[in-house]
Amino acid sequence: MKNHSYKIEAKEVEKVFAADSDEEVQALGPMDLQVQDGEFVCLVGPSGCGKSTFLRIVAGLISPTAGRVDIRIKQDKSSPISMVFQDYGIYPWKTVEGNIRFGLEISGVSKSRIKEITAHWLERMDLTAFAGAYPETLSGGMRQRVAIARALAVEPEILLMDEPFAALDAQLRQLLQDELLTIWQKEQRTVLFVTHSLEEAIVLGDRVIVMSSRPGKIVLDQEVPFTRPRLPELRAQSDFNEFKNELWICLKGEVENYLGRIDSFEQKNGSD
């Protein structure tokens, strides 16, 4: 990889949070990560390892305690970064169409262009018939479609996704994975994607980053060996499952470490 092509570059990033007591909790780092322009990178790791924290640092929602993240964006982009959350993050008081339009409106896009872009994403995400509906009337899968449409409508250079399909059932999750894959293979945006699912990471990503238990550090940075475009049938291939097992061997130790900490904490508090 050549340094000039990095879209995101994290250098010795750490995050420390204040706990309820006087103690501090180191949630993340030090962590170094480079993501190239147009690359789809997936972060996996045990719960509490700092995956979501790192994503929020990249988004500028929180600041690192140490280190820095450099984002290389075009100067003329009004919406360089979009983020999709697990809990949808859409506005309940706005309709489906209103949610998709929102980012375009605050970016000063012309009304005619807003109408054109919104219509495109309503159709692309199969939401046209629900344009006037409010989020509370929609299923979880449809709300997540709205969230993705809103994020992509502003044409971000970087798309950050924090376990966007985790709350969905297995069938719907696979459908939205395939939809996102189709969109990405056409749009080629830079994506940083947090997930607990190795299968999801392999299907979607160019690289899979395995993080340690807290404080989160990178223990494996592995390129996905499957060519694009990727089809749904990839999941059934023997080499897919072999690669998944290789990643699981690395991840398993970190998950066991995390579970060991929970047991130790419960035993300690149970003996007080």
Tab-separated table of C-alpha atoms in Angstrom:
chain	number	residue	atom	x	y	z
A	1	MET	CA	0.000	0.000	0.000
A	2	LYS	CA	1.155	3.495	-0.752
A	3	ASN	CA	0.747	6.087	1.966
A	4	HIS	CA	-0.639	8.778	-0.335
A	5	SER	CA	-3.738	6.681	-1.043
A	6	TYR	CA	-4.817	6.374	2.599
A	7	LYS	CA	-8.279	7.797	3.214
A	8	ILE	CA	-8.204	7.140	6.953
A	9	GLU	CA	-5.033	6.872	8.993
A	10	ALA	CA	-5.087	6.249	12.742
A	11	LYS	CA	-1.822	6.698	14.617
A	12	GLU	CA	-1.379	5.393	18.186
A	13	VAL	CA	-5.029	6.109	18.994
A	14	GLU	CA	-6.084	5.499	22.593
A	15	LYS	CA	-9.279	6.188	24.517
A	16	VAL	CA	-9.618	6.220	28.290
A	17	PHE	CA	-12.989	6.632	30.009
A	18	ALA	CA	-13.633	7.681	33.604
A	19	ALA	CA	-15.410	4.908	35.544
A	20	ASP	CA	-17.930	5.371	38.363
A	21	SER	CA	-15.106	5.206	40.876
A	22	ASP	CA	-11.860	7.129	40.707
A	23	GLU	CA	-10.468	4.468	38.397
A	24	GLU	CA	-10.119	4.967	34.668
A	25	VAL	CA	-10.883	2.378	32.015
A	26	GLN	CA	-8.669	2.131	28.941
A	27	ALA	CA	-11.126	1.120	26.237
A	28	LEU	CA	-8.924	1.336	23.189
A	29	GLY	CA	-5.395	1.230	21.956
A	30	PRO	CA	-2.842	2.083	21.171
A	31	MET	CA	-4.184	1.401	17.698
A	32	ASP	CA	-2.763	2.044	14.240
A	33	LEU	CA	-4.885	1.527	11.141
A	34	GLN	CA	-4.778	2.670	7.524
A	35	VAL	CA	-7.732	2.466	5.155
A	36	GLN	CA	-7.272	3.144	1.451
A	37	ASP	CA	-9.558	5.197	-0.744
A	38	GLY	CA	-12.460	2.995	-1.877
A	39	GLU	CA	-11.608	0.166	0.515
A	40	PHE	CA	-14.204	-1.751	2.565
A	41	VAL	CA	-12.666	-2.622	5.953
A	42	CYS	CA	-14.493	-4.643	8.627
A	43	LEU	CA	-13.669	-4.542	12.347
A	44	VAL	CA	-14.509	-7.601	14.476
A	45	GLY	CA	-13.736	-8.372	18.092
A	46	PRO	CA	-15.283	-9.299	21.441
A	47	SER	CA	-17.845	-7.041	23.103
A	48	GLY	CA	-16.318	-4.022	24.791
A	49	CYS	CA	-13.098	-4.074	22.765
A	50	GLY	CA	-13.527	-0.511	21.504
A	51	LYS	CA	-14.770	-1.142	17.937
A	52	SER	CA	-17.637	1.340	18.219
A	53	THR	CA	-15.471	3.756	20.187
A	54	PHE	CA	-12.930	3.784	17.378
A	55	LEU	CA	-15.662	4.383	14.808
A	56	ARG	CA	-16.932	7.380	16.774
A	57	ILE	CA	-13.420	8.782	16.977
A	58	VAL	CA	-13.095	8.513	13.189
A	59	ALA	CA	-16.492	10.216	12.836
A	60	GLY	CA	-15.372	13.069	15.082
A	61	LEU	CA	-18.128	12.338	17.630
A	62	ILE	CA	-15.596	11.825	20.431
A	63	SER	CA	-11.931	12.726	20.779
A	64	PRO	CA	-9.104	10.263	21.398
A	65	THR	CA	-7.242	10.469	24.704
A	66	ALA	CA	-3.995	10.022	22.798
A	67	GLY	CA	-2.924	9.725	19.181
A	68	ARG	CA	-4.780	11.072	16.176
A	69	VAL	CA	-6.866	10.140	13.147
A	70	ASP	CA	-6.152	11.816	9.808
A	71	ILE	CA	-8.976	11.926	7.265
A	72	ARG	CA	-8.082	12.840	3.693
A	73	ILE	CA	-11.120	14.320	1.955
A	74	LYS	CA	-11.796	16.518	-1.020
A	75	GLN	CA	-12.078	20.192	-0.173
A	76	ASP	CA	-15.356	20.659	-2.052
A	77	LYS	CA	-17.289	17.930	-0.219
A	78	SER	CA	-20.021	19.294	2.066
A	79	SER	CA	-20.732	15.831	3.553
A	80	PRO	CA	-17.437	13.938	3.654
A	81	ILE	CA	-18.549	11.379	6.277
A	82	SER	CA	-21.852	9.593	6.948
A	83	MET	CA	-22.579	7.168	9.769
A	84	VAL	CA	-25.170	4.391	10.121
A	85	PHE	CA	-25.941	3.151	13.639
A	86	GLN	CA	-27.300	-0.154	14.934
A	87	ASP	CA	-30.382	1.603	16.342
A	88	TYR	CA	-31.106	3.242	12.961
A	89	GLY	CA	-30.563	6.845	14.111
A	90	ILE	CA	-33.381	8.194	11.927
A	91	TYR	CA	-35.691	10.992	13.016
A	92	PRO	CA	-39.081	9.690	14.265
A	93	TRP	CA	-40.811	12.993	13.511
A	94	LYS	CA	-39.809	12.930	9.853
A	95	THR	CA	-41.257	10.735	7.119
A	96	VAL	CA	-39.139	8.277	5.160
A	97	GLU	CA	-38.723	10.875	2.432
A	98	GLY	CA	-38.017	13.613	4.999
A	99	ASN	CA	-35.249	11.554	6.583
A	100	ILE	CA	-33.564	10.911	3.247
A	101	ARG	CA	-33.874	14.568	2.232
A	102	PHE	CA	-32.554	15.965	5.499
A	103	GLY	CA	-28.814	15.772	4.890
A	104	LEU	CA	-29.234	17.186	1.390
A	105	GLU	CA	-31.287	20.117	2.674
A	106	ILE	CA	-28.739	21.171	5.298
A	107	SER	CA	-25.981	20.829	2.678
A	108	GLY	CA	-27.654	23.456	0.505
A	109	VAL	CA	-28.442	21.193	-2.432
A	110	SER	CA	-30.959	22.660	-4.896
A	111	LYS	CA	-34.600	21.591	-4.550
A	112	SER	CA	-34.674	19.962	-7.957
A	113	ARG	CA	-31.542	17.947	-7.198
A	114	ILE	CA	-32.885	16.955	-3.776
A	115	LYS	CA	-36.037	15.646	-5.411
A	116	GLU	CA	-34.017	13.685	-7.954
A	117	ILE	CA	-31.613	12.149	-5.430
A	118	THR	CA	-34.364	11.313	-2.944
A	119	ALA	CA	-36.435	9.583	-5.627
A	120	HIS	CA	-33.383	7.573	-6.660
A	121	TRP	CA	-32.710	6.260	-3.148
A	122	LEU	CA	-36.369	5.609	-2.396
A	123	GLU	CA	-36.447	3.389	-5.473
A	124	ARG	CA	-32.997	1.887	-4.851
A	125	MET	CA	-33.942	0.785	-1.335
A	126	ASP	CA	-37.477	-0.284	-2.313
A	127	LEU	CA	-39.070	2.454	-0.189
A	128	THR	CA	-41.033	4.445	-2.778
A	129	ALA	CA	-44.390	3.143	-1.555
A	130	PHE	CA	-43.496	4.216	1.998
A	131	ALA	CA	-42.173	7.717	1.239
A	132	GLY	CA	-44.854	9.372	3.377
A	133	ALA	CA	-44.700	6.880	6.255
A	134	TYR	CA	-43.190	7.606	9.671
A	135	PRO	CA	-40.492	5.352	11.195
A	136	GLU	CA	-42.750	3.988	13.949
A	137	THR	CA	-44.924	2.316	11.297
A	138	LEU	CA	-41.974	0.539	9.652
A	139	SER	CA	-40.285	-2.790	10.346
A	140	GLY	CA	-36.710	-2.864	11.634
A	141	GLY	CA	-35.390	-3.814	8.214
A	142	MET	CA	-37.181	-0.930	6.529
A	143	ARG	CA	-35.908	1.540	9.126
A	144	GLN	CA	-32.383	0.369	8.427
A	145	ARG	CA	-32.985	0.825	4.694
A	146	VAL	CA	-33.992	4.417	5.444
A	147	ALA	CA	-30.837	4.931	7.511
A	148	ILE	CA	-28.630	3.592	4.718
A	149	ALA	CA	-30.447	5.640	2.078
A	150	ARG	CA	-30.065	8.814	4.155
A	151	ALA	CA	-26.354	8.150	4.668
A	152	LEU	CA	-25.662	7.482	0.983
A	153	ALA	CA	-27.888	10.229	-0.413
A	154	VAL	CA	-25.342	12.903	0.544
A	155	GLU	CA	-22.676	11.002	-1.435
A	156	PRO	CA	-20.145	10.747	1.408
A	157	GLU	CA	-16.534	9.931	0.702
A	158	ILE	CA	-16.451	7.804	3.851
A	159	LEU	CA	-19.261	5.625	5.200
A	160	LEU	CA	-19.027	4.457	8.824
A	161	MET	CA	-21.354	1.603	9.827
A	162	ASP	CA	-21.719	0.453	13.436
A	163	GLU	CA	-23.311	-3.039	13.451
A	164	PRO	CA	-26.121	-1.821	11.182
A	165	PHE	CA	-27.740	-5.250	10.760
A	166	ALA	CA	-27.206	-6.706	14.246
A	167	ALA	CA	-30.826	-6.309	15.386
A	168	LEU	CA	-32.324	-7.988	12.302
A	169	ASP	CA	-33.294	-11.614	11.804
A	170	ALA	CA	-30.935	-13.838	9.829
A	171	GLN	CA	-32.860	-13.772	6.543
A	172	LEU	CA	-33.329	-10.011	6.500
A	173	ARG	CA	-29.742	-9.487	7.568
A	174	GLN	CA	-28.505	-11.466	4.569
A	175	LEU	CA	-30.794	-9.548	2.205
A	176	LEU	CA	-29.465	-6.202	3.420
A	177	GLN	CA	-25.879	-7.465	3.318
A	178	ASP	CA	-26.373	-8.385	-0.322
A	179	GLU	CA	-28.045	-5.030	-1.031
A	180	LEU	CA	-25.189	-3.111	0.597
A	181	LEU	CA	-22.666	-5.221	-1.325
A	182	THR	CA	-24.385	-4.410	-4.616
A	183	ILE	CA	-24.458	-0.695	-3.794
A	184	TRP	CA	-20.811	-0.624	-2.679
A	185	GLN	CA	-19.586	-2.509	-5.750
A	186	LYS	CA	-21.229	0.205	-7.845
A	187	GLU	CA	-20.399	3.260	-5.710
A	188	GLN	CA	-16.926	2.209	-4.436
A	189	ARG	CA	-16.971	4.412	-1.356
A	190	THR	CA	-14.569	4.020	1.558
A	191	VAL	CA	-16.333	1.987	4.254
A	192	LEU	CA	-15.371	1.191	7.852
A	193	PHE	CA	-17.807	-1.441	9.123
A	194	VAL	CA	-18.121	-2.760	12.691
A	195	THR	CA	-19.666	-6.215	13.142
A	196	HIS	CA	-19.704	-9.210	15.482
A	197	SER	CA	-20.235	-11.567	12.547
A	198	LEU	CA	-17.222	-13.103	10.822
A	199	GLU	CA	-19.440	-14.232	7.954
A	200	GLU	CA	-20.686	-10.684	7.431
A	201	ALA	CA	-17.150	-9.322	7.530
A	202	ILE	CA	-15.926	-11.829	4.925
A	203	VAL	CA	-18.881	-11.319	2.577
A	204	LEU	CA	-18.573	-7.536	2.628
A	205	GLY	CA	-14.976	-6.622	3.325
A	206	ASP	CA	-11.714	-6.239	1.436
A	207	ARG	CA	-9.952	-6.684	4.790
A	208	VAL	CA	-10.969	-8.060	8.168
A	209	ILE	CA	-9.396	-6.478	11.249
A	210	VAL	CA	-9.560	-8.662	14.370
A	211	MET	CA	-9.305	-6.678	17.619
A	212	SER	CA	-8.241	-7.888	21.042
A	213	SER	CA	-10.342	-7.765	24.187
A	214	ARG	CA	-10.205	-4.456	26.046
A	215	PRO	CA	-8.189	-2.359	25.568
A	216	GLY	CA	-8.793	-2.970	21.880
A	217	LYS	CA	-5.720	-3.423	19.720
A	218	ILE	CA	-5.291	-4.995	16.297
A	219	VAL	CA	-4.218	-8.637	16.565
A	220	LEU	CA	-4.843	-9.594	12.930
A	221	ASP	CA	-5.169	-7.604	9.699
A	222	GLN	CA	-6.197	-10.057	6.991
A	223	GLU	CA	-7.093	-9.456	3.349
A	224	VAL	CA	-10.204	-11.311	2.201
A	225	PRO	CA	-9.092	-13.745	-0.557
A	226	PHE	CA	-12.323	-13.722	-2.584
A	227	THR	CA	-12.613	-11.715	-5.794
A	228	ARG	CA	-15.360	-9.225	-6.569
A	229	PRO	CA	-18.116	-9.013	-7.517
A	230	ARG	CA	-19.235	-11.363	-4.749
A	231	LEU	CA	-22.443	-13.312	-5.043
A	232	PRO	CA	-24.664	-14.697	-2.251
A	233	GLU	CA	-23.536	-18.226	-3.147
A	234	LEU	CA	-20.073	-17.414	-1.766
A	235	ARG	CA	-21.300	-18.292	1.735
A	236	ALA	CA	-21.758	-21.940	0.734
A	237	GLN	CA	-18.221	-22.449	-0.642
A	238	SER	CA	-15.834	-24.686	1.293
A	239	ASP	CA	-12.972	-22.182	1.033
A	240	PHE	CA	-15.264	-19.511	2.524
A	241	ASN	CA	-15.779	-21.638	5.636
A	242	GLU	CA	-12.089	-22.515	5.802
A	243	PHE	CA	-11.170	-18.833	5.830
A	244	LYS	CA	-13.887	-18.136	8.408
A	245	ASN	CA	-12.428	-20.836	10.672
A	246	GLU	CA	-8.940	-19.330	10.347
A	247	LEU	CA	-10.271	-15.991	11.566
A	248	TRP	CA	-12.268	-17.663	14.335
A	249	ILE	CA	-9.136	-19.333	15.716
A	250	CYS	CA	-7.671	-15.852	16.200
A	251	LEU	CA	-10.879	-14.319	17.524
A	252	LYS	CA	-11.737	-17.213	19.857
A	253	GLY	CA	-8.873	-16.476	22.241
A	254	GLU	CA	-9.914	-12.847	22.534
A	255	VAL	CA	-13.535	-13.792	23.235
A	256	GLU	CA	-12.423	-16.283	25.901
A	257	ASN	CA	-10.282	-13.572	27.478
A	258	TYR	CA	-13.304	-11.251	27.547
A	259	LEU	CA	-15.543	-13.925	29.109
A	260	GLY	CA	-12.844	-14.680	31.685
A	261	ARG	CA	-12.844	-11.051	32.760
A	262	ILE	CA	-16.627	-11.123	33.200
A	263	ASP	CA	-16.421	-14.266	35.367
A	264	SER	CA	-13.674	-12.701	37.467
A	265	PHE	CA	-15.694	-9.509	37.934
A	266	GLU	CA	-18.825	-11.436	38.974
A	267	GLN	CA	-16.913	-13.608	41.434
A	268	LYS	CA	-15.256	-10.565	42.954
A	269	ASN	CA	-18.522	-8.687	43.363
A	270	GLY	CA	-20.359	-11.773	44.552
A	271	SER	CA	-17.884	-12.232	47.411
A	272	ASP	CA	-18.237	-8.687	48.766
